[in-house]
mmCIF file of C-alpha atoms in Angstrom:
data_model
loop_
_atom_site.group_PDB
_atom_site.id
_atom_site.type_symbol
_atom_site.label_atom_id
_atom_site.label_comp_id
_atom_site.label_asym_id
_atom_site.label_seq_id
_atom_site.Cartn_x
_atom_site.Cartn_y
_atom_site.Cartn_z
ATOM 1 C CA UNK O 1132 166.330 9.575 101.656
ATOM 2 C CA UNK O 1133 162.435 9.047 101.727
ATOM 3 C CA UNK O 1134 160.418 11.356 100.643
ATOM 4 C CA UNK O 1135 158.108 13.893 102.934
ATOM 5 C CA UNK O 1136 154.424 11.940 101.924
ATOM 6 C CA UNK O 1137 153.194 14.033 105.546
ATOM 7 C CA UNK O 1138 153.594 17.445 107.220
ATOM 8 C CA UNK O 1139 155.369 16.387 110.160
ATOM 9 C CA UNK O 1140 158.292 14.701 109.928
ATOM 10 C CA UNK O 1141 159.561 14.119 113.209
ATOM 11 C CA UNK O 1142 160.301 10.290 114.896
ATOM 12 C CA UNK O 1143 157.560 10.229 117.502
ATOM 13 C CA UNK O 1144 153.694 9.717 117.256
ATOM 14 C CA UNK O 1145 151.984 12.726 116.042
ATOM 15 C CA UNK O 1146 148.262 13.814 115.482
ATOM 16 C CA UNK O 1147 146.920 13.690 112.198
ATOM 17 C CA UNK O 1148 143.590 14.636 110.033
ATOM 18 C CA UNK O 1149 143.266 12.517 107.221
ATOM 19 C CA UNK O 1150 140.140 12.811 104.383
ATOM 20 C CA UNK O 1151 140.183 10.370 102.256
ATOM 21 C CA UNK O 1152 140.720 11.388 98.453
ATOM 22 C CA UNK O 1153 138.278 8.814 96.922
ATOM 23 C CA UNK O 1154 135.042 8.895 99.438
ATOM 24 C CA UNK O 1155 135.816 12.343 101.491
ATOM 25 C CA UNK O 1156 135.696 10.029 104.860
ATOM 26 C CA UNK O 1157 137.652 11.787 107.209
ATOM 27 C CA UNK O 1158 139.113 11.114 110.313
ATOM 28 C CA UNK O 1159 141.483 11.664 113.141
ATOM 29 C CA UNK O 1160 144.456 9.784 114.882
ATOM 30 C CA UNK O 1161 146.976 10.338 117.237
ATOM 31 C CA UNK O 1162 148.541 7.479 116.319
ATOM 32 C CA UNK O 1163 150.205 9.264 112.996
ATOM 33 C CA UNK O 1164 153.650 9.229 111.862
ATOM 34 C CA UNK O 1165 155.764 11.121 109.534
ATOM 35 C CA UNK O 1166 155.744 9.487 106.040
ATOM 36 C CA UNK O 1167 152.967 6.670 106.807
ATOM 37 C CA UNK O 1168 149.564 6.756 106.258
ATOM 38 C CA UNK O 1169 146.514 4.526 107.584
ATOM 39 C CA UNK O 1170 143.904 2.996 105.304
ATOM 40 C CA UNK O 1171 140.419 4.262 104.783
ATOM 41 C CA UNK O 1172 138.035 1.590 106.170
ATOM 42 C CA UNK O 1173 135.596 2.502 103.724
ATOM 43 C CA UNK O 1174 137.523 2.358 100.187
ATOM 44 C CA UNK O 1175 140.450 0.370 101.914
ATOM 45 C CA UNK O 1176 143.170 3.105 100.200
ATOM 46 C CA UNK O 1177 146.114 4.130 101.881
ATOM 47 C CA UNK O 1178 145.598 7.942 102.865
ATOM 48 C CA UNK O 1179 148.294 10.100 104.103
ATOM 49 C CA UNK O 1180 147.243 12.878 106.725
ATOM 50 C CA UNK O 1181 147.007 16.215 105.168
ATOM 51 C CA UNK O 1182 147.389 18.045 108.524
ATOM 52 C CA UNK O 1183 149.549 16.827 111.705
ATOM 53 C CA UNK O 1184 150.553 18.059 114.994
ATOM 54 C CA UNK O 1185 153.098 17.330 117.467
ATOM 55 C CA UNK O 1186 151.306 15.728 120.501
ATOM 56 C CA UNK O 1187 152.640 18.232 122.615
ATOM 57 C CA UNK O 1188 150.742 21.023 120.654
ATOM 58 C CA UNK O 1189 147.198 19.444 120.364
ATOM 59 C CA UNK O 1190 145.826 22.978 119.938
ATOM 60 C CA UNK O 1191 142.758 22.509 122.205
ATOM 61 C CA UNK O 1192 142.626 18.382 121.077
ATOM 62 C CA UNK O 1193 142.313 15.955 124.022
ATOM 63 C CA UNK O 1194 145.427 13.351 123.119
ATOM 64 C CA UNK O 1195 144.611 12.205 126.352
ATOM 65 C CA UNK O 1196 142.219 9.501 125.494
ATOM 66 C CA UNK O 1197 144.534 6.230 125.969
ATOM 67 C CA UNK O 1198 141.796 4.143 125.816
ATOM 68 C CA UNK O 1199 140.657 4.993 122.589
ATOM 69 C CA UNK O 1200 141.378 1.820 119.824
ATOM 70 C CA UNK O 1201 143.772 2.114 117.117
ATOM 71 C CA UNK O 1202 142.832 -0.001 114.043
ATOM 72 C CA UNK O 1203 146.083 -1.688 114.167
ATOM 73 C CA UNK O 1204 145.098 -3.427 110.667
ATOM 74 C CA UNK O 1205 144.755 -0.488 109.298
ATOM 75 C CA UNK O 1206 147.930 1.480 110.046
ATOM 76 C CA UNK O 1207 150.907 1.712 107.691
ATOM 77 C CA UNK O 1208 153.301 2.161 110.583
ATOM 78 C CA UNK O 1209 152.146 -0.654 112.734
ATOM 79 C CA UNK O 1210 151.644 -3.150 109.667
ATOM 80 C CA UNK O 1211 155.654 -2.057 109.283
ATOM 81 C CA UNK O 1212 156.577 -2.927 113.086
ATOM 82 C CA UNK O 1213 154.190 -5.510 113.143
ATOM 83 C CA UNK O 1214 152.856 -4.833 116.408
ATOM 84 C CA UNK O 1215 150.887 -2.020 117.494
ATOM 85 C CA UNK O 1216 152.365 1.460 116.842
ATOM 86 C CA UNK O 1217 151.599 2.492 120.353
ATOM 87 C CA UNK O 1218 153.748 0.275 122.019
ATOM 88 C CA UNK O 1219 156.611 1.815 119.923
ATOM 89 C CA UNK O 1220 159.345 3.842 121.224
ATOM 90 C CA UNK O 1221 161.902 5.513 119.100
ATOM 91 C CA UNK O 1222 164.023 6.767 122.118
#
């Protein structure tokens, strides 16, 4: 069994806050996934989020923005799939 790297560990697309642990960057995504992180584009590290929410529950978040870009190159999960993590579907 893997082990929980991430808050959430469900099998959908979550929200997630990441900071990253060698500059402090931080950022948002809801394109996060249980047990992958996305790499900091300013120290190129792989950071895990350290909060994430269901997108159901964005607790006063607009998920809504579709057109928003997802840095494709650096996400764990879509580097994995190797296509863009949005265009997955684990139904």
């Amino acid at each position: 069994m893997a082990s929980k790297k991430t808050p959430y560990q469900g099998k959908g697309r979550c929200f997630g806050e990441y900071r990253c642990s060698k500059c402090n960057r931080r950022w948002m995504s809801a394109s996060s996934w249980a047990n992958k992180g996305q790499e900091c584009q300013t120290c190129r590290i792989n950071v895990y989020p350290h909060k994430q929410e269901p997108l159901e529950k964005p607790d006063g978040l607009d998920v809504g923005k579709t057109n928003a870009t997802h840095p494709a190159d650096k996400c764990e999960k879509c580097k994995e799939l190797g296509y863009n993590c949005r265009r997955y579907s684990w139904r």
